[in-house]
Coordinates of N, CA and C in Angstrom, one line a residue:
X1 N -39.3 -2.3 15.7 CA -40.1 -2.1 14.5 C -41.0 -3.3 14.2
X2 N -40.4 -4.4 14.6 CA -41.2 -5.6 13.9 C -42.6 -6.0 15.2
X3 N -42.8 -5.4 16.4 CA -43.6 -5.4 17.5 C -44.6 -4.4 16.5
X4 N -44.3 -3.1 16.2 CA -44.9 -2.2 16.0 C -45.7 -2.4 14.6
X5 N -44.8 -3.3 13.6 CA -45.4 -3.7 12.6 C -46.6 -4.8 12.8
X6 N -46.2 -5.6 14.0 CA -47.7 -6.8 14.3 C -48.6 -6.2 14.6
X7 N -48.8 -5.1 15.7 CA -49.6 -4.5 16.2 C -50.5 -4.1 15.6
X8 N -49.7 -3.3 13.8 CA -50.6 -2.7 13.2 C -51.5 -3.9 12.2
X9 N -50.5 -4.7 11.7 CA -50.9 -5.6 11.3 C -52.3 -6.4 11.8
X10 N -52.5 -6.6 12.6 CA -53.4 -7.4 13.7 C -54.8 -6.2 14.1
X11 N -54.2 -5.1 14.0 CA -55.5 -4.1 14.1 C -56.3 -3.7 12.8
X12 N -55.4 -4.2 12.0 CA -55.8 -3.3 10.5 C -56.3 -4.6 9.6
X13 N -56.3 -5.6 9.9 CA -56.5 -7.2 9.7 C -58.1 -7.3 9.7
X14 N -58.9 -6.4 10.5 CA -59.7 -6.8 10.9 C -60.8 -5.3 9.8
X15 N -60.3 -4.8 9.1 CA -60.7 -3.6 8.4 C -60.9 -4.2 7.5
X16 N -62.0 -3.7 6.2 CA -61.9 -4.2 4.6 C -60.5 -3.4 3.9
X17 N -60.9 -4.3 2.9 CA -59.1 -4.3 2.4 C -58.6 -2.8 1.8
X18 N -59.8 -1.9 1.6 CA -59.2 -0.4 1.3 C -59.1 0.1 2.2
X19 N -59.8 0.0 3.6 CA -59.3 0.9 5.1 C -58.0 0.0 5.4
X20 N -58.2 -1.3 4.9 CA -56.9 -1.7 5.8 C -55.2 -1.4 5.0
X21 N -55.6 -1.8 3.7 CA -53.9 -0.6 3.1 C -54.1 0.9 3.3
X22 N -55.3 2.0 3.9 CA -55.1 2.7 4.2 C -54.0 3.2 5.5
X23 N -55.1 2.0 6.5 CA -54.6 1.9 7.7 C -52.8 2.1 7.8
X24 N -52.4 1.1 7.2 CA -51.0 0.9 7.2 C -50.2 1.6 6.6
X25 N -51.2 2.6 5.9 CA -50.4 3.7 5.1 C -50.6 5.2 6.1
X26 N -51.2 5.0 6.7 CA -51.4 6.2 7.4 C -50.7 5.8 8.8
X27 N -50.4 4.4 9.1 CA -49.5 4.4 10.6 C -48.0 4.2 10.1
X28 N -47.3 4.9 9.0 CA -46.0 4.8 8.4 C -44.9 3.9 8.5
X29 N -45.7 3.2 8.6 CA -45.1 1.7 7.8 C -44.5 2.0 6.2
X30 N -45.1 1.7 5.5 CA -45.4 1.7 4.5 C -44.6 3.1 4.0
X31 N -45.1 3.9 4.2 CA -44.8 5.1 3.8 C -43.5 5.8 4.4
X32 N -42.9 5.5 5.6 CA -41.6 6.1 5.5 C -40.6 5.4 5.1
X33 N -40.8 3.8 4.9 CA -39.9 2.9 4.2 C -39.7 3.5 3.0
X34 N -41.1 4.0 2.5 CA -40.5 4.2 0.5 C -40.5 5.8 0.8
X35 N -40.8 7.1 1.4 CA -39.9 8.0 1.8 C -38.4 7.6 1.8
X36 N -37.8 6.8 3.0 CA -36.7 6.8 3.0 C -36.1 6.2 1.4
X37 N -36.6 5.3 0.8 CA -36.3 4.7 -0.3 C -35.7 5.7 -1.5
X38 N -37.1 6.7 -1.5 CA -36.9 8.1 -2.3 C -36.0 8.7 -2.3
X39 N -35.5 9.0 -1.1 CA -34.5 10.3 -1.3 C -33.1 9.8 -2.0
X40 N -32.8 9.1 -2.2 CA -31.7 8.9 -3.3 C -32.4 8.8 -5.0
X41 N -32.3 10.1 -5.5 CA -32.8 10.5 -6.7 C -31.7 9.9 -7.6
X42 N -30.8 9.8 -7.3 CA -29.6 8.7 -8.4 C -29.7 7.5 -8.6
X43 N -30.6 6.8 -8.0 CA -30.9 5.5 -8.2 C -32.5 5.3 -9.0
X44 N -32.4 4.5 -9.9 CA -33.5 4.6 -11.1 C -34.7 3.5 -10.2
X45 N -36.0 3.6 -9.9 CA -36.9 2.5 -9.1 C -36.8 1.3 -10.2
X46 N -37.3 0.1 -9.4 CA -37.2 -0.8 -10.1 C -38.4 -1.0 -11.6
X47 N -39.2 -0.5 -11.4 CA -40.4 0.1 -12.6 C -39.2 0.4 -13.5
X48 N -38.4 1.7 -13.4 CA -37.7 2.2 -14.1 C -36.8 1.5 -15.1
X49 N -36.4 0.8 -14.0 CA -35.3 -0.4 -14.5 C -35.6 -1.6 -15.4
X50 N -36.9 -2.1 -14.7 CA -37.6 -2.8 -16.0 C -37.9 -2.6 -17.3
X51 N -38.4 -1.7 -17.0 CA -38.8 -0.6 -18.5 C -37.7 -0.6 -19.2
X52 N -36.7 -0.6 -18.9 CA -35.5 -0.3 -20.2 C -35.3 -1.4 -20.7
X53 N -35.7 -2.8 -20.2 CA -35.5 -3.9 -21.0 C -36.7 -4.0 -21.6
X54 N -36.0 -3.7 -23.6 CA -37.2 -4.6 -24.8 C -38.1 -5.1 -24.5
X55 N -39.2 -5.4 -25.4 CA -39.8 -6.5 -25.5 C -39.4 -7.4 -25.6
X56 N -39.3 -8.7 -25.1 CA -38.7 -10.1 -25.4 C -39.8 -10.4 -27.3
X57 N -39.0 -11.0 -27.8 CA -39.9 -11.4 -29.2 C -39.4 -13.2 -29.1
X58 N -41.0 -13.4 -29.4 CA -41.3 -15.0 -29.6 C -41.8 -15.6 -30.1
X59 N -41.9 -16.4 -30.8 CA -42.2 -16.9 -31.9 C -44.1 -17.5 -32.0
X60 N -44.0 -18.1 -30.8 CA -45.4 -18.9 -30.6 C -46.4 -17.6 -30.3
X61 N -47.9 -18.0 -29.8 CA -48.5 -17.5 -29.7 C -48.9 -17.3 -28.0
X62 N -48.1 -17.8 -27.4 CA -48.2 -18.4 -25.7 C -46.5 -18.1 -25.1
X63 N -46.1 -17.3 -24.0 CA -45.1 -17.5 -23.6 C -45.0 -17.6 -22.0
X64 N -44.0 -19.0 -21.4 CA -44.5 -19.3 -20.2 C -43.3 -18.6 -19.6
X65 N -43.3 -17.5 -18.6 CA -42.6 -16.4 -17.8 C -42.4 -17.3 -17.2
X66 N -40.8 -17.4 -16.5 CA -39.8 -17.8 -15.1 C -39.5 -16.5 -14.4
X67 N -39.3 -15.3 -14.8 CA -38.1 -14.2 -14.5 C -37.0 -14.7 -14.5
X68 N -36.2 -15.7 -14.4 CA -35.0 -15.9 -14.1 C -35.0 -17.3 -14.8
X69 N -34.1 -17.5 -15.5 CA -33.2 -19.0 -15.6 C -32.9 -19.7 -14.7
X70 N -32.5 -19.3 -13.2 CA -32.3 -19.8 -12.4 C -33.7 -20.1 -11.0
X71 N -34.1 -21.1 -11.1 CA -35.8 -21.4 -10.4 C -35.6 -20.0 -9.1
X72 N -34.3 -20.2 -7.8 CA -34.1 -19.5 -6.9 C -34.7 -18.2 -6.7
X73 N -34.5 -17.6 -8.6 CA -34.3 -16.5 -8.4 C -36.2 -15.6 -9.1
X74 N -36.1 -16.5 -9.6 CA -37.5 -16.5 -10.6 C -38.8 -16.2 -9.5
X75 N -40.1 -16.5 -10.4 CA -41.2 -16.8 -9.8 C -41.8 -17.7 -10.3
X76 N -43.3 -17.6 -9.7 CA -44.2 -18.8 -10.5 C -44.2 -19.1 -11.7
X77 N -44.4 -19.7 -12.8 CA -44.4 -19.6 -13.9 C -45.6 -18.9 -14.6
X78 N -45.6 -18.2 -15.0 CA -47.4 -17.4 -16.0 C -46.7 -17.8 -17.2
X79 N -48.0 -18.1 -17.6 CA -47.9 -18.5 -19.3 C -49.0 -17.4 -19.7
X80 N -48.3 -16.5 -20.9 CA -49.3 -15.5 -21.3 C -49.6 -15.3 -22.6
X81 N -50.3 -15.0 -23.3 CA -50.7 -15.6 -24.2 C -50.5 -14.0 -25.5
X82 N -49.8 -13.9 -26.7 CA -49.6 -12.7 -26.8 C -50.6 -12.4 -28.3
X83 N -51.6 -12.8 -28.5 CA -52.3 -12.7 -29.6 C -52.9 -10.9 -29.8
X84 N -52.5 -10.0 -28.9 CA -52.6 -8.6 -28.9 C -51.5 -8.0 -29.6
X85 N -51.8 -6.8 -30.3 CA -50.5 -6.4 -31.0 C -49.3 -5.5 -29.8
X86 N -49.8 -5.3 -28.8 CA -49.4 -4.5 -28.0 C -48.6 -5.7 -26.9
X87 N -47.3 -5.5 -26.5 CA -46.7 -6.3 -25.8 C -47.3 -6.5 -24.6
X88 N -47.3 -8.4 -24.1 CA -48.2 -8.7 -22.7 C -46.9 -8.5 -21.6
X89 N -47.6 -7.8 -20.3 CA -46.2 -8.0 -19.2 C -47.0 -8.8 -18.4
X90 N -45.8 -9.3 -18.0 CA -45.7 -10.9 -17.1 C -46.2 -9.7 -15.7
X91 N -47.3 -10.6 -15.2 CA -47.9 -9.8 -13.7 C -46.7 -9.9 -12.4
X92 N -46.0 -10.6 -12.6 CA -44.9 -11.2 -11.3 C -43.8 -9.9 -11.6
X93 N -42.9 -10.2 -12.7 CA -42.2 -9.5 -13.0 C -41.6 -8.1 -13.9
X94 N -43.0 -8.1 -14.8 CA -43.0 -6.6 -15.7 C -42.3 -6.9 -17.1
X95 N -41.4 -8.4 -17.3 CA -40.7 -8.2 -18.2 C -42.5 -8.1 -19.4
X96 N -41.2 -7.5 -20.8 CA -42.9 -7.7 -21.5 C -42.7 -8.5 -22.8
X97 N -43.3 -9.6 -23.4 CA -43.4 -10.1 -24.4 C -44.0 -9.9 -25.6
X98 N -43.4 -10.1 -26.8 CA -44.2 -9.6 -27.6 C -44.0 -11.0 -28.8
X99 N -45.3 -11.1 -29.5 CA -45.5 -12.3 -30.8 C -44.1 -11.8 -32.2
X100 N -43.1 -12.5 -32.6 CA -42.6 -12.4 -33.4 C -42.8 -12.7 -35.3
X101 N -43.4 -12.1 -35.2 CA -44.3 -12.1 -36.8 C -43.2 -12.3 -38.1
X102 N -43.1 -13.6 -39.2 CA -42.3 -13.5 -39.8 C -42.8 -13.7 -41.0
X103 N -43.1 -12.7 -41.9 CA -44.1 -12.7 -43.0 C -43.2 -12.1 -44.4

Protein backbone atom coordinates (compact mmCIF):
# COMPACT_ATOMS: atom_id res chain seq x y z
CA UNK A 1 0.00 0.00 0.00
CA UNK A 2 2.50 2.51 1.06
CA UNK A 3 4.72 1.89 -2.49
CA UNK A 4 1.40 2.38 -4.25
CA UNK A 5 0.50 5.36 -2.21
CA UNK A 6 4.15 7.22 -3.21
CA UNK A 7 3.72 6.41 -6.69
CA UNK A 8 0.47 8.14 -6.71
CA UNK A 9 1.61 10.77 -4.63
CA UNK A 10 4.73 11.75 -6.78
CA UNK A 11 2.52 11.59 -10.09
CA UNK A 12 -0.31 13.60 -8.87
CA UNK A 13 2.40 16.19 -7.14
CA UNK A 14 3.01 17.50 -10.28
CA UNK A 15 -0.94 18.36 -11.17
CA UNK A 16 -2.77 21.72 -9.88
CA UNK A 17 -4.20 21.22 -6.69
CA UNK A 18 -7.89 20.34 -8.07
CA UNK A 19 -6.57 17.56 -10.68
CA UNK A 20 -4.36 16.57 -8.07
CA UNK A 21 -7.08 15.69 -5.01
CA UNK A 22 -8.92 14.47 -8.00
CA UNK A 23 -6.13 12.36 -9.05
CA UNK A 24 -6.00 10.60 -5.66
CA UNK A 25 -9.54 10.34 -5.53
CA UNK A 26 -10.01 8.64 -8.60
CA UNK A 27 -6.69 6.08 -7.95
CA UNK A 28 -8.69 4.87 -4.53
CA UNK A 29 -6.75 5.88 -2.12
CA UNK A 30 -8.74 8.09 -0.67
CA UNK A 31 -11.91 6.77 -1.47
CA UNK A 32 -11.87 3.08 -0.51
CA UNK A 33 -10.29 4.11 2.94
CA UNK A 34 -13.56 6.17 3.73
CA UNK A 35 -15.79 3.42 1.69
CA UNK A 36 -14.30 1.00 4.04
CA UNK A 37 -14.75 3.54 6.95
CA UNK A 38 -18.56 3.82 5.88
CA UNK A 39 -19.90 0.67 6.15
CA UNK A 40 -20.23 0.51 9.80
CA UNK A 41 -23.52 2.72 9.96
CA UNK A 42 -23.40 2.27 14.01
CA UNK A 43 -20.69 4.34 14.51
CA UNK A 44 -21.56 8.25 14.41
CA UNK A 45 -18.47 10.24 11.96
CA UNK A 46 -16.44 12.36 13.80
CA UNK A 47 -18.42 15.66 12.33
CA UNK A 48 -21.20 13.87 14.01
CA UNK A 49 -19.60 13.63 17.21
CA UNK A 50 -18.45 16.96 17.42
CA UNK A 51 -21.65 18.45 16.76
CA UNK A 52 -23.15 17.11 19.92
CA UNK A 53 -20.84 19.06 21.93
CA UNK A 54 -22.48 22.81 22.92
CA UNK A 55 -21.21 25.83 22.36
CA UNK A 56 -18.45 26.46 24.75
CA UNK A 57 -19.68 30.13 26.48
CA UNK A 58 -17.00 32.81 27.34
CA UNK A 59 -16.84 35.61 28.73
CA UNK A 60 -14.23 37.75 26.63
CA UNK A 61 -14.54 38.78 23.27
CA UNK A 62 -11.40 36.51 21.97
CA UNK A 63 -11.00 32.77 22.71
CA UNK A 64 -7.59 30.95 22.27
CA UNK A 65 -8.52 27.01 21.08
CA UNK A 66 -6.01 24.12 22.43
CA UNK A 67 -8.51 21.09 21.65
CA UNK A 68 -7.27 19.40 24.51
CA UNK A 69 -5.86 20.39 28.02
CA UNK A 70 -3.37 18.16 27.49
CA UNK A 71 -0.60 19.98 24.71
CA UNK A 72 -0.02 15.92 23.18
CA UNK A 73 -3.26 15.75 22.44
CA UNK A 74 -4.41 19.21 21.22
CA UNK A 75 -3.38 21.38 18.27
CA UNK A 76 -2.05 24.72 17.42
CA UNK A 77 -3.41 27.22 19.33
CA UNK A 78 -6.25 29.66 17.13
CA UNK A 79 -7.36 32.45 19.02
CA UNK A 80 -10.84 33.37 17.56
CA UNK A 81 -12.46 36.18 18.05
CA UNK A 82 -16.39 35.79 18.80
CA UNK A 83 -17.93 39.34 18.21
CA UNK A 84 -20.67 37.42 15.77
CA UNK A 85 -23.87 36.43 17.31
CA UNK A 86 -23.59 33.01 15.71
CA UNK A 87 -21.07 30.58 17.39
CA UNK A 88 -17.09 30.71 15.92
CA UNK A 89 -15.65 27.02 15.24
CA UNK A 90 -12.16 26.51 15.91
CA UNK A 91 -10.69 25.51 12.09
CA UNK A 92 -8.38 22.59 13.76
CA UNK A 93 -11.00 21.07 15.78
CA UNK A 94 -14.90 22.12 15.13
CA UNK A 95 -15.34 22.71 18.84
CA UNK A 96 -17.53 25.94 18.68
CA UNK A 97 -17.44 29.03 20.83
CA UNK A 98 -19.80 31.32 21.68
CA UNK A 99 -19.54 35.26 23.61
CA UNK A 100 -21.26 34.87 27.06
CA UNK A 101 -23.46 38.03 27.42
CA UNK A 102 -24.38 39.02 31.00
CA UNK A 103 -26.83 41.85 30.89
Amino acid sequence: MSSTLLKTLIKCSNLPSTTRNLCLLTNGIVSNHTAKWMQDTSKKSPMELINEVPPIKVEGRIVACEGDSNPALGHPIEFICLDLKEPAVCKYCGLRYVQDHHH
